[in-house]
PDB file of C-alpha atoms in Angstrom:
ATOM      1  CA  MET A 293     -62.826 -37.557 -52.049  1.00 54.00           C
ATOM      2  CA  PHE A 294     -61.719 -41.159 -52.691  1.00 56.00           C
ATOM      3  CA  SER A 295     -59.370 -40.036 -55.454  1.00 66.00           C
ATOM      4  CA  PHE A 296     -57.784 -37.447 -53.093  1.00 57.00           C
ATOM      5  CA  ILE A 297     -57.112 -40.109 -50.456  1.00 62.00           C
ATOM      6  CA  LYS A 298     -55.719 -42.414 -53.190  1.00 58.00           C
ATOM      7  CA  ALA A 299     -53.383 -39.638 -54.330  1.00 59.00           C
ATOM      8  CA  ILE A 300     -52.073 -39.130 -50.800  1.00 57.00           C
ATOM      9  CA  GLN A 301     -51.449 -42.841 -50.433  1.00 58.00           C
ATOM     10  CA  ASN A 302     -49.557 -42.937 -53.718  1.00 62.00           C
ATOM     11  CA  LEU A 303     -47.475 -39.906 -52.654  1.00 55.00           C
ATOM     12  CA  LEU A 304     -46.538 -41.606 -49.379  1.00 56.00           C
ATOM     13  CA  ALA A 305     -45.743 -44.845 -51.197  1.00 63.00           C
ATOM     14  CA  ASN A 306     -43.427 -43.041 -53.606  1.00 60.00           C
ATOM     15  CA  LEU A 307     -41.724 -41.186 -50.776  1.00 53.00           C
ATOM     16  CA  LYS A 308     -41.092 -44.453 -48.940  1.00 56.00           C
ATOM     17  CA  LYS A 309     -39.439 -45.855 -52.034  1.00 57.00           C
ATOM     18  CA  ARG A 310     -37.115 -42.900 -51.987  1.00 58.00           C
ATOM     19  CA  LYS A 311     -35.881 -43.495 -48.440  1.00 53.00           C
ATOM     20  CA  GLY A 312     -33.440 -40.593 -48.361  1.00 55.00           C
ATOM     21  CA  LEU A 313     -36.082 -38.028 -49.195  1.00 55.00           C
ATOM     22  CA  TRP A 314     -38.578 -39.757 -46.862  1.00 52.00           C
ATOM     23  CA  PHE A 315     -36.055 -39.622 -43.973  1.00 57.00           C
ATOM     24  CA  SER A 316     -35.217 -35.973 -44.691  1.00 60.00           C
ATOM     25  CA  ILE A 317     -38.876 -34.941 -44.610  1.00 60.00           C
ATOM     26  CA  LEU A 318     -39.530 -36.860 -41.398  1.00 57.00           C
ATOM     27  CA  SER A 319     -36.422 -35.351 -39.798  1.00 60.00           C
ATOM     28  CA  ALA A 320     -37.413 -31.795 -40.783  1.00 63.00           C
ATOM     29  CA  MET A 321     -40.948 -32.319 -39.494  1.00 62.00           C
ATOM     30  CA  SER A 322     -39.647 -33.784 -36.267  1.00 60.00           C
ATOM     31  CA  ILE A 323     -37.214 -30.933 -35.661  1.00 61.00           C
ATOM     32  CA  ALA A 324     -39.956 -28.395 -36.418  1.00 63.00           C
ATOM     33  CA  GLY A 325     -42.218 -30.238 -34.013  1.00 61.00           C
ATOM     34  CA  ILE A 326     -39.589 -30.119 -31.273  1.00 60.00           C
ATOM     35  CA  PHE A 327     -39.063 -26.396 -31.664  1.00 62.00           C
ATOM     36  CA  LEU A 328     -42.824 -25.729 -31.816  1.00 59.00           C
ATOM     37  CA  THR A 329     -43.383 -27.823 -28.700  1.00 58.00           C
ATOM     38  CA  LEU A 330     -40.566 -26.074 -26.828  1.00 58.00           C
ATOM     39  CA  PHE A 331     -41.978 -22.706 -27.862  1.00 60.00           C
ATOM     40  CA  LEU A 332     -45.449 -23.587 -26.631  1.00 54.00           C
ATOM     41  CA  ILE A 333     -44.148 -25.133 -23.365  1.00 55.00           C
ATOM     42  CA  THR A 334     -41.939 -22.116 -22.649  1.00 58.00           C
ATOM     43  CA  ASN A 335     -44.788 -19.680 -23.199  1.00 57.00           C
ATOM     44  CA  VAL A 336     -47.172 -21.706 -21.031  1.00 52.00           C
ATOM     45  CA  THR A 337     -44.651 -21.981 -18.173  1.00 55.00           C
ATOM     46  CA  LYS A 338     -43.820 -18.270 -18.430  1.00 55.00           C
ATOM     47  CA  THR A 339     -47.527 -17.418 -18.165  1.00 57.00           C
ATOM     48  CA  ALA A 340     -47.875 -19.763 -15.189  1.00 56.00           C
ATOM     49  CA  SER A 341     -44.866 -18.146 -13.502  1.00 62.00           C
ATOM     50  CA  ALA A 342     -46.305 -14.668 -14.064  1.00 66.00           C
ATOM     51  CA  HIS A 343     -49.550 -15.757 -12.442  1.00 68.00           C
ATOM     52  CA  VAL A 344     -47.646 -17.055  -9.422  1.00 71.00           C
ATOM     53  CA  TYR A 345     -45.696 -13.788  -9.106  1.00 76.00           C
ATOM     54  CA  GLU A 346     -48.942 -11.806  -9.352  1.00 80.00           C
ATOM     55  CA  ASP A 347     -50.566 -13.908  -6.616  1.00 79.00           C
ATOM     56  CA  VAL A 348     -47.539 -13.499  -4.335  1.00 80.00           C
ATOM     57  CA  SER A 349     -47.531  -9.751  -5.066  1.00 83.00           C
ATOM     58  CA  HIS A 350     -51.202  -9.543  -4.027  1.00 86.00           C
ATOM     59  CA  THR A 351     -50.401 -11.513  -0.860  1.00 86.00           C
ATOM     60  CA  TYR A 352     -47.585  -9.116   0.062  1.00 86.00           C
ATOM     61  CA  LYS A 353     -49.847  -6.088  -0.481  1.00 89.00           C
ATOM     62  CA  LYS A 354     -52.707  -7.664   1.469  1.00 89.00           C
ATOM     63  CA  ASN A 355     -50.386  -8.491   4.376  1.00 88.00           C
ATOM     64  CA  LEU A 356     -49.025  -4.907   4.311  1.00 89.00           C
ATOM     65  CA  ASP A 357     -52.583  -3.447   4.326  1.00 91.00           C
ATOM     66  CA  THR A 358     -53.542  -5.795   7.174  1.00 91.00           C
ATOM     67  CA  ARG A 359     -50.532  -4.739   9.195  1.00 91.00           C
ATOM     68  CA  VAL A 360     -51.357  -1.049   8.654  1.00 91.00           C
ATOM     69  CA  LEU A 361     -54.951  -1.591   9.761  1.00 93.00           C
ATOM     70  CA  ASP A 362     -53.763  -3.480  12.828  1.00 92.00           C
ATOM     71  CA  LYS A 363     -51.622  -0.478  13.703  1.00 93.00           C
ATOM     72  CA  GLN A 364     -54.620   1.825  13.364  1.00 94.00           C
ATOM     73  CA  LYS A 365     -56.541  -0.348  15.809  1.00 95.00           C
ATOM     74  CA  GLU A 366     -53.562  -0.373  18.162  1.00 93.00           C
ATOM     75  CA  TYR A 367     -53.326   3.412  18.104  1.00 95.00           C
ATOM     76  CA  LYS A 368     -57.107   3.738  18.681  1.00 95.00           C
ATOM     77  CA  ASN A 369     -56.832   1.522  21.746  1.00 94.00           C
ATOM     78  CA  ILE A 370     -54.028   3.693  23.122  1.00 94.00           C
ATOM     79  CA  VAL A 371     -56.185   6.809  22.689  1.00 94.00           C
ATOM     80  CA  LEU A 372     -59.140   5.038  24.301  1.00 94.00           C
ATOM     81  CA  ALA A 373     -57.002   4.165  27.313  1.00 93.00           C
ATOM     82  CA  LEU A 374     -55.884   7.800  27.682  1.00 93.00           C
ATOM     83  CA  LYS A 375     -59.442   9.104  27.296  1.00 93.00           C
ATOM     84  CA  SER A 376     -60.565   6.677  29.994  1.00 92.00           C
ATOM     85  CA  ASN A 377     -58.078   8.133  32.446  1.00 92.00           C
ATOM     86  CA  SER A 378     -60.044  10.554  34.633  1.00 91.00           C
ATOM     87  CA  ASN A 379     -56.865  12.147  35.911  1.00 91.00           C
ATOM     88  CA  PHE A 380     -56.225  13.266  32.366  1.00 92.00           C
ATOM     89  CA  THR A 381     -59.739  14.290  31.278  1.00 90.00           C
ATOM     90  CA  THR A 382     -60.576  16.200  34.471  1.00 91.00           C
ATOM     91  CA  ASN A 383     -57.320  18.198  34.480  1.00 91.00           C
ATOM     92  CA  LEU A 384     -57.055  19.347  30.876  1.00 89.00           C
ATOM     93  CA  ASN A 385     -56.520  22.934  31.994  1.00 87.00           C
ATOM     94  CA  ASN A 386     -53.543  21.900  34.086  1.00 89.00           C
ATOM     95  CA  ILE A 387     -50.667  21.588  31.644  1.00 89.00           C
ATOM     96  CA  GLN A 388     -48.362  20.002  34.241  1.00 92.00           C
ATOM     97  CA  ILE A 389     -50.781  17.169  35.060  1.00 93.00           C
ATOM     98  CA  VAL A 390     -51.517  16.593  31.356  1.00 92.00           C
ATOM     99  CA  ASP A 391     -47.806  16.453  30.497  1.00 92.00           C
ATOM    100  CA  ASP A 392     -47.022  14.145  33.463  1.00 93.00           C
ATOM    101  CA  THR A 393     -49.890  11.763  32.548  1.00 94.00           C
ATOM    102  CA  ILE A 394     -48.819  11.525  28.906  1.00 93.00           C
ATOM    103  CA  LYS A 395     -45.200  11.037  29.957  1.00 94.00           C
ATOM    104  CA  LYS A 396     -46.225   8.061  32.097  1.00 94.00           C
ATOM    105  CA  TYR A 397     -48.088   6.544  29.137  1.00 93.00           C
ATOM    106  CA  ASN A 398     -45.094   7.033  26.834  1.00 93.00           C
ATOM    107  CA  ASP A 399     -42.716   5.541  29.384  1.00 92.00           C
ATOM    108  CA  ASN A 400     -45.047   2.583  29.838  1.00 91.00           C
ATOM    109  CA  LEU A 401     -45.230   2.063  26.045  1.00 90.00           C
ATOM    110  CA  ASN A 402     -41.418   2.002  25.790  1.00 87.00           C
ATOM    111  CA  THR A 403     -41.074  -0.286  28.823  1.00 87.00           C
ATOM    112  CA  ASN A 404     -43.505  -2.792  27.271  1.00 85.00           C
ATOM    113  CA  GLY A 405     -41.703  -2.977  23.940  1.00 80.00           C
ATOM    114  CA  PHE A 406     -43.652  -0.393  21.939  1.00 80.00           C
ATOM    115  CA  ASP A 407     -40.540   1.545  20.961  1.00 78.00           C
ATOM    116  CA  GLY A 408     -41.073   4.349  18.476  1.00 86.00           C
ATOM    117  CA  ILE A 409     -44.703   4.971  19.542  1.00 92.00           C
ATOM    118  CA  ALA A 410     -45.454   8.273  21.255  1.00 94.00           C
ATOM    119  CA  ILE A 411     -48.548  10.163  22.462  1.00 95.00           C
ATOM    120  CA  LYS A 412     -49.010  13.923  22.293  1.00 95.00           C
ATOM    121  CA  TYR A 413     -51.920  16.201  23.187  1.00 94.00           C
ATOM    122  CA  TYR A 414     -52.760  19.428  21.367  1.00 93.00           C
ATOM    123  CA  PRO A 415     -55.083  21.622  23.479  1.00 92.00           C
ATOM    124  CA  LEU A 416     -57.179  24.282  21.805  1.00 89.00           C
ATOM    125  CA  ASN A 417     -57.460  26.648  24.759  1.00 81.00           C
ATOM    126  CA  THR A 418     -53.704  27.086  25.220  1.00 71.00           C
ATOM    127  CA  GLN A 419     -52.548  26.908  21.627  1.00 68.00           C
ATOM    128  CA  VAL A 420     -49.134  28.511  21.238  1.00 64.00           C
ATOM    129  CA  ASN A 421     -47.799  27.349  17.868  1.00 72.00           C
ATOM    130  CA  ILE A 422     -49.575  27.020  14.542  1.00 82.00           C
ATOM    131  CA  PHE A 423     -50.942  23.508  14.157  1.00 88.00           C
ATOM    132  CA  ARG A 424     -49.995  21.220  11.265  1.00 90.00           C
ATOM    133  CA  ASN A 425     -52.462  20.838   8.403  1.00 92.00           C
ATOM    134  CA  SER A 426     -53.457  17.350   9.575  1.00 94.00           C
ATOM    135  CA  ILE A 427     -54.391  18.599  13.064  1.00 94.00           C
ATOM    136  CA  ASN A 428     -56.302  21.546  11.635  1.00 94.00           C
ATOM    137  CA  ALA A 429     -58.187  19.064   9.413  1.00 94.00           C
ATOM    138  CA  VAL A 430     -59.213  17.019  12.473  1.00 95.00           C
ATOM    139  CA  ILE A 431     -60.344  20.221  14.248  1.00 94.00           C
ATOM    140  CA  ASN A 432     -62.384  21.419  11.263  1.00 93.00           C
ATOM    141  CA  ARG A 433     -63.944  18.039  10.434  1.00 93.00           C
ATOM    142  CA  LYS A 434     -64.276  16.956  14.091  1.00 94.00           C
ATOM    143  CA  SER A 435     -63.294  13.431  13.057  1.00 94.00           C
ATOM    144  CA  SER A 436     -60.224  11.239  13.333  1.00 95.00           C
ATOM    145  CA  LEU A 437     -57.461  10.865  10.698  1.00 96.00           C
ATOM    146  CA  PHE A 438     -54.982   8.115  10.085  1.00 96.00           C
ATOM    147  CA  GLY A 439     -52.099   7.673   7.684  1.00 94.00           C
ATOM    148  CA  MET A 440     -48.478   8.392   6.982  1.00 95.00           C
ATOM    149  CA  GLU A 441     -47.120  11.880   7.499  1.00 96.00           C
ATOM    150  CA  VAL A 442     -43.695  13.328   6.829  1.00 95.00           C
ATOM    151  CA  MET A 443     -42.692  15.293   9.902  1.00 94.00           C
ATOM    152  CA  LEU A 444     -39.533  17.041  11.082  1.00 92.00           C
ATOM    153  CA  ASP A 445     -38.079  13.786  12.414  1.00 91.00           C
ATOM    154  CA  GLY A 446     -39.000  11.781   9.302  1.00 92.00           C
ATOM    155  CA  PRO A 447     -41.951   9.720   7.989  1.00 95.00           C
ATOM    156  CA  ASN A 448     -44.398   8.545  10.678  1.00 95.00           C
ATOM    157  CA  MET A 449     -47.584   6.520  10.967  1.00 95.00           C
ATOM    158  CA  VAL A 450     -49.976   8.956  12.593  1.00 96.00           C
ATOM    159  CA  TYR A 451     -53.385   8.631  14.229  1.00 97.00           C
ATOM    160  CA  LEU A 452     -55.203  11.835  15.234  1.00 97.00           C
ATOM    161  CA  GLU A 453     -58.455  11.853  17.240  1.00 96.00           C
ATOM    162  CA  PRO A 454     -60.476  14.859  18.469  1.00 96.00           C
ATOM    163  CA  LEU A 455     -61.178  15.026  22.206  1.00 94.00           C
ATOM    164  CA  PHE A 456     -64.651  16.134  23.258  1.00 93.00           C
ATOM    165  CA  ILE A 457     -65.731  17.142  26.775  1.00 89.00           C
ATOM    166  CA  GLU A 458     -69.479  17.561  27.119  1.00 87.00           C
ATOM    167  CA  GLN A 459     -69.754  17.692  23.292  1.00 88.00           C
ATOM    168  CA  ASN A 460     -67.239  20.521  23.120  1.00 91.00           C
ATOM    169  CA  LEU A 461     -64.025  20.034  21.138  1.00 93.00           C
ATOM    170  CA  VAL A 462     -61.159  20.763  23.515  1.00 92.00           C
ATOM    171  CA  GLY A 463     -58.141  19.289  21.760  1.00 93.00           C
ATOM    172  CA  VAL A 464     -56.557  16.613  19.580  1.00 95.00           C
ATOM    173  CA  ILE A 465     -54.774  13.472  20.734  1.00 96.00           C
ATOM    174  CA  GLU A 466     -51.952  12.228  18.525  1.00 96.00           C
ATOM    175  CA  VAL A 467     -50.407   8.758  18.471  1.00 96.00           C
ATOM    176  CA  LYS A 468     -47.471   8.430  16.114  1.00 95.00           C
ATOM    177  CA  GLN A 469     -44.890   5.751  15.308  1.00 94.00           C
ATOM    178  CA  ASN A 470     -41.772   6.489  13.283  1.00 93.00           C
ATOM    179  CA  LEU A 471     -41.569   4.459  10.096  1.00 93.00           C
ATOM    180  CA  ILE A 472     -38.325   2.778  11.113  1.00 92.00           C
ATOM    181  CA  SER A 473     -40.114   1.268  14.134  1.00 91.00           C
ATOM    182  CA  PHE A 474     -43.014   0.208  11.875  1.00 91.00           C
ATOM    183  CA  LYS A 475     -40.456  -1.362   9.472  1.00 92.00           C
ATOM    184  CA  GLN A 476     -38.917  -3.390  12.285  1.00 90.00           C
ATOM    185  CA  ASP A 477     -42.399  -4.606  13.340  1.00 86.00           C
ATOM    186  CA  TYR A 478     -43.274  -5.539   9.781  1.00 88.00           C
ATOM    187  CA  GLU A 479     -40.052  -7.475   9.072  1.00 88.00           C
ATOM    188  CA  LYS A 480     -40.333  -9.272  12.415  1.00 86.00           C
ATOM    189  CA  THR A 481     -43.954 -10.396  11.920  1.00 83.00           C
ATOM    190  CA  GLN A 482     -44.102 -10.735   8.127  1.00 81.00           C
ATOM    191  CA  GLY A 483     -40.495 -11.469   7.142  1.00 80.00           C
ATOM    192  CA  GLY A 484     -38.936 -10.236   3.919  1.00 85.00           C
ATOM    193  CA  VAL A 485     -37.512  -6.777   3.254  1.00 91.00           C
ATOM    194  CA  PHE A 486     -39.199  -3.411   3.770  1.00 93.00           C
ATOM    195  CA  LEU A 487     -38.248  -0.144   2.048  1.00 94.00           C
ATOM    196  CA  PHE A 488     -39.711   3.351   1.874  1.00 96.00           C
ATOM    197  CA  LEU A 489     -38.852   5.627  -1.039  1.00 96.00           C
ATOM    198  CA  LEU A 490     -39.640   9.287  -0.313  1.00 96.00           C
ATOM    199  CA  GLN A 491     -40.512  11.705  -3.086  1.00 95.00           C
ATOM    200  CA  GLU A 492     -38.050  14.591  -3.273  1.00 94.00           C
ATOM    201  CA  ARG A 493     -40.580  17.407  -2.804  1.00 94.00           C
ATOM    202  CA  SER A 494     -41.874  15.739   0.399  1.00 93.00           C
ATOM    203  CA  MET A 495     -38.412  16.120   1.892  1.00 93.00           C
ATOM    204  CA  ASN A 496     -39.146  19.809   2.453  1.00 92.00           C
ATOM    205  CA  ALA A 497     -41.083  18.762   5.570  1.00 92.00           C
ATOM    206  CA  LEU A 498     -37.934  17.220   7.143  1.00 93.00           C
ATOM    207  CA  SER A 499     -35.700  19.131   9.504  1.00 92.00           C
ATOM    208  CA  THR A 500     -32.344  20.195   8.119  1.00 90.00           C
ATOM    209  CA  ASP A 501     -30.461  17.843  10.476  1.00 89.00           C
ATOM    210  CA  VAL A 502     -32.573  14.836   9.382  1.00 89.00           C
ATOM    211  CA  LYS A 503     -32.393  15.661   5.689  1.00 86.00           C
ATOM    212  CA  ASN A 504     -28.744  16.615   5.211  1.00 86.00           C
ATOM    213  CA  GLY A 505     -26.370  13.714   4.692  1.00 81.00           C
ATOM    214  CA  ASN A 506     -28.909  11.007   5.467  1.00 89.00           C
ATOM    215  CA  TYR A 507     -30.855  10.649   2.238  1.00 92.00           C
ATOM    216  CA  ARG A 508     -29.572   9.558  -1.140  1.00 93.00           C
ATOM    217  CA  ALA A 509     -31.173   9.368  -4.571  1.00 94.00           C
ATOM    218  CA  VAL A 510     -32.420   5.967  -5.673  1.00 95.00           C
ATOM    219  CA  VAL A 511     -34.307   6.424  -8.935  1.00 93.00           C
ATOM    220  CA  ASP A 512     -35.989   9.407 -10.583  1.00 91.00           C
ATOM    221  CA  ASP A 513     -37.121  11.777  -7.800  1.00 92.00           C
ATOM    222  CA  LEU A 514     -37.217   9.109  -5.093  1.00 95.00           C
ATOM    223  CA  PHE A 515     -34.862   9.129  -2.101  1.00 96.00           C
ATOM    224  CA  VAL A 516     -34.063   6.742   0.759  1.00 95.00           C
ATOM    225  CA  GLU A 517     -32.704   7.254   4.266  1.00 93.00           C
ATOM    226  CA  GLU A 518     -29.812   4.974   3.430  1.00 89.00           C
ATOM    227  CA  LYS A 519     -28.590   4.044   6.927  1.00 91.00           C
ATOM    228  CA  LYS A 520     -32.044   2.854   7.989  1.00 92.00           C
ATOM    229  CA  PHE A 521     -32.898   0.454   5.132  1.00 93.00           C
ATOM    230  CA  ASP A 522     -31.367  -2.595   3.423  1.00 91.00           C
ATOM    231  CA  GLY A 523     -28.573  -1.317   1.167  1.00 91.00           C
ATOM    232  CA  MET A 524     -28.685  -4.382  -1.083  1.00 92.00           C
ATOM    233  CA  PHE A 525     -32.429  -3.918  -1.623  1.00 93.00           C
ATOM    234  CA  PHE A 526     -32.395  -0.266  -2.643  1.00 92.00           C
ATOM    235  CA  GLY A 527     -29.025  -0.778  -4.375  1.00 93.00           C
ATOM    236  CA  ASN A 528     -30.736  -3.285  -6.614  1.00 93.00           C
ATOM    237  CA  MET A 529     -33.342  -0.628  -7.529  1.00 93.00           C
ATOM    238  CA  ILE A 530     -30.543   1.860  -8.231  1.00 94.00           C
ATOM    239  CA  LYS A 531     -28.980  -0.692 -10.586  1.00 93.00           C
ATOM    240  CA  GLU A 532     -32.271  -1.297 -12.437  1.00 92.00           C
ATOM    241  CA  GLY A 533     -32.943   2.450 -12.791  1.00 92.00           C
ATOM    242  CA  SER A 534     -35.984   4.105 -14.273  1.00 93.00           C
ATOM    243  CA  GLU A 535     -36.808   1.158 -16.559  1.00 93.00           C
ATOM    244  CA  GLY A 536     -36.907  -1.247 -13.615  1.00 92.00           C
ATOM    245  CA  LEU A 537     -39.185   1.098 -11.663  1.00 92.00           C
ATOM    246  CA  LYS A 538     -41.493   1.536 -14.655  1.00 94.00           C
ATOM    247  CA  LEU A 539     -41.715  -2.233 -15.182  1.00 91.00           C
ATOM    248  CA  MET A 540     -42.501  -2.762 -11.473  1.00 91.00           C
ATOM    249  CA  ARG A 541     -45.247  -0.166 -11.637  1.00 91.00           C
ATOM    250  CA  ASP A 542     -46.673  -1.528 -14.904  1.00 90.00           C
ATOM    251  CA  GLN A 543     -46.920  -5.195 -13.894  1.00 88.00           C
ATOM    252  CA  GLY A 544     -47.221  -4.714 -10.113  1.00 89.00           C
ATOM    253  CA  TYR A 545     -44.013  -6.539  -9.252  1.00 88.00           C
ATOM    254  CA  LYS A 546     -40.408  -7.005 -10.391  1.00 88.00           C
ATOM    255  CA  VAL A 547     -38.267 -10.096 -10.144  1.00 86.00           C
ATOM    256  CA  ASN A 548     -34.588 -10.478 -11.096  1.00 85.00           C
ATOM    257  CA  GLU A 549     -31.686 -12.701 -10.124  1.00 84.00           C
ATOM    258  CA  VAL A 550     -31.406 -11.069  -6.656  1.00 85.00           C
ATOM    259  CA  PHE A 551     -34.807  -9.879  -5.394  1.00 88.00           C
ATOM    260  CA  PHE A 552     -38.543 -10.210  -5.821  1.00 89.00           C
ATOM    261  CA  LYS A 553     -40.204  -6.804  -5.245  1.00 91.00           C
ATOM    262  CA  THR A 554     -43.681  -5.406  -5.136  1.00 92.00           C
ATOM    263  CA  TYR A 555     -44.927  -1.964  -4.093  1.00 92.00           C
ATOM    264  CA  LYS A 556     -47.722   0.268  -2.895  1.00 93.00           C
ATOM    265  CA  GLU A 557     -48.109   3.980  -3.575  1.00 94.00           C
ATOM    266  CA  VAL A 558     -48.245   6.029  -0.373  1.00 95.00           C
ATOM    267  CA  ILE A 559     -50.862   8.760  -0.082  1.00 95.00           C
ATOM    268  CA  ASP A 560     -50.222  10.685   3.132  1.00 94.00           C
ATOM    269  CA  ILE A 561     -52.674  11.740   5.794  1.00 94.00           C
ATOM    270  CA  ASN A 562     -53.377  14.959   3.868  1.00 93.00           C
ATOM    271  CA  GLY A 563     -54.157  13.187   0.611  1.00 93.00           C
ATOM    272  CA  SER A 564     -50.876  13.852  -1.197  1.00 94.00           C
ATOM    273  CA  PHE A 565     -48.610  11.324  -2.917  1.00 96.00           C
ATOM    274  CA  ILE A 566     -45.307  11.080  -1.011  1.00 95.00           C
ATOM    275  CA  GLY A 567     -43.577   7.948  -2.298  1.00 95.00           C
ATOM    276  CA  TYR A 568     -43.624   4.134  -2.370  1.00 95.00           C
ATOM    277  CA  LEU A 569     -43.513   1.314   0.106  1.00 95.00           C
ATOM    278  CA  VAL A 570     -41.535  -1.501  -1.478  1.00 94.00           C
ATOM    279  CA  VAL A 571     -41.573  -4.991   0.058  1.00 93.00           C
ATOM    280  CA  GLY A 572     -40.078  -8.252  -1.141  1.00 89.00           C
ATOM    281  CA  GLU A 573     -37.578 -10.987  -0.491  1.00 86.00           C
ATOM    282  CA  LYS A 574     -34.227 -12.364  -1.647  1.00 85.00           C
ATOM    283  CA  VAL A 575     -34.262 -14.899  -4.497  1.00 76.00           C
ATOM    284  CA  GLU A 576     -31.260 -16.889  -3.224  1.00 69.00           C
ATOM    285  CA  GLY A 577     -31.954 -19.882  -1.014  1.00 55.00           C
ATOM    286  CA  SER A 578     -33.588 -23.179  -1.916  1.00 42.00           C
ATOM    287  CA  ASN A 579     -36.719 -22.317   0.080  1.00 52.00           C
ATOM    288  CA  GLY A 580     -37.354 -18.980  -1.722  1.00 51.00           C
ATOM    289  CA  PHE A 581     -40.590 -19.115  -3.680  1.00 49.00           C
ATOM    290  CA  VAL A 582     -38.876 -17.584  -6.769  1.00 49.00           C
ATOM    291  CA  ASN A 583     -36.442 -20.502  -6.865  1.00 48.00           C
ATOM    292  CA  ILE A 584     -39.276 -22.975  -6.325  1.00 48.00           C
ATOM    293  CA  VAL A 585     -41.190 -21.491  -9.298  1.00 51.00           C
ATOM    294  CA  ASP A 586     -38.083 -21.473 -11.459  1.00 53.00           C
ATOM    295  CA  LYS A 587     -37.276 -25.087 -10.514  1.00 52.00           C
ATOM    296  CA  LEU A 588     -40.831 -26.270 -11.284  1.00 51.00           C
ATOM    297  CA  THR A 589     -40.783 -24.424 -14.614  1.00 53.00           C
ATOM    298  CA  LYS A 590     -37.523 -26.118 -15.649  1.00 52.00           C
ATOM    299  CA  GLU A 591     -38.751 -29.540 -14.500  1.00 51.00           C
ATOM    300  CA  VAL A 592     -41.970 -29.237 -16.494  1.00 54.00           C
ATOM    301  CA  THR A 593     -40.021 -28.156 -19.568  1.00 56.00           C
ATOM    302  CA  LEU A 594     -37.525 -31.064 -19.261  1.00 57.00           C
ATOM    303  CA  ILE A 595     -40.314 -33.589 -18.714  1.00 56.00           C
ATOM    304  CA  ALA A 596     -42.231 -32.341 -21.734  1.00 56.00           C
ATOM    305  CA  LEU A 597     -39.108 -32.345 -23.871  1.00 58.00           C
ATOM    306  CA  GLY A 598     -38.335 -35.873 -22.733  1.00 59.00           C
ATOM    307  CA  LEU A 599     -41.810 -37.010 -23.788  1.00 58.00           C
ATOM    308  CA  VAL A 600     -41.407 -35.423 -27.210  1.00 57.00           C
ATOM    309  CA  MET A 601     -37.994 -37.055 -27.748  1.00 58.00           C
ATOM    310  CA  SER A 602     -39.409 -40.433 -26.626  1.00 58.00           C
ATOM    311  CA  ILE A 603     -42.204 -40.185 -29.165  1.00 56.00           C
ATOM    312  CA  LEU A 604     -39.773 -39.260 -31.921  1.00 54.00           C
ATOM    313  CA  ILE A 605     -37.469 -42.172 -31.106  1.00 56.00           C
ATOM    314  CA  PHE A 606     -40.467 -44.536 -31.137  1.00 54.00           C
ATOM    315  CA  MET A 607     -41.547 -43.207 -34.489  1.00 52.00           C
ATOM    316  CA  PHE A 608     -38.145 -43.970 -36.031  1.00 53.00           C
TER     317      PHE A 608
END
């Protein structure tokens, strides 16, 4: 062991005598150290950035889920108010009174700023048209349903509740809100950008007037009602194409020089996949979290590089 240490000391002594070679070795080791340090710092900061993006993505999804649950409670309260109206419940066989009562409720909702929300009653004893699958499911299960449903006028948030009189099922009360109204509520309360991409096969439920000329392809088999959503937002997804969509699905989010995006799959009220809700925000602006993360990453890298250079200068 002693002889090994002695050999190392002799090697260093010989190298120091040959100053050119000694300087070259130190320089090579220093440069290698700089590149290794930069590599490690870059990977650490990238990992940290990814964790931040994941956390923000989870926050967006949690806020979206919370907003949807709040809407469900809101719709339940509307149904409760209607069921508490004796003029409605005691005159269910009188179509005119039922229609007038519901019209007053709908007018009141619009007057008080609940645009896009509407109530409808489906009686069993005077059924004329064939009910939708969702309404038939409520009748068969005798329990409420809530979720998104693609209807003739477009995608809607829908709450369906059975109405019982003396334990007998007499009808179904529906509260629905068109998705554009929900989008406006979300962007007003949560901020950011909101987008719904509808799967092509689900467009069969739309009326011809709604479908024709209003929807355009975005990526794969997903379409958007282009006049109702942010053109820059879905235009960015068109630009990224299938690879961008796949990356967003794989890692749960997607960030580029323009937008940060995250998404949730939409399973409709009948249990079928119908598309994606995509939410996010613009990158530009000094207060955007993406810019803050990028700025912190660069600052950490520069500070670390400065420390490495300082150590190297001190060594020489």
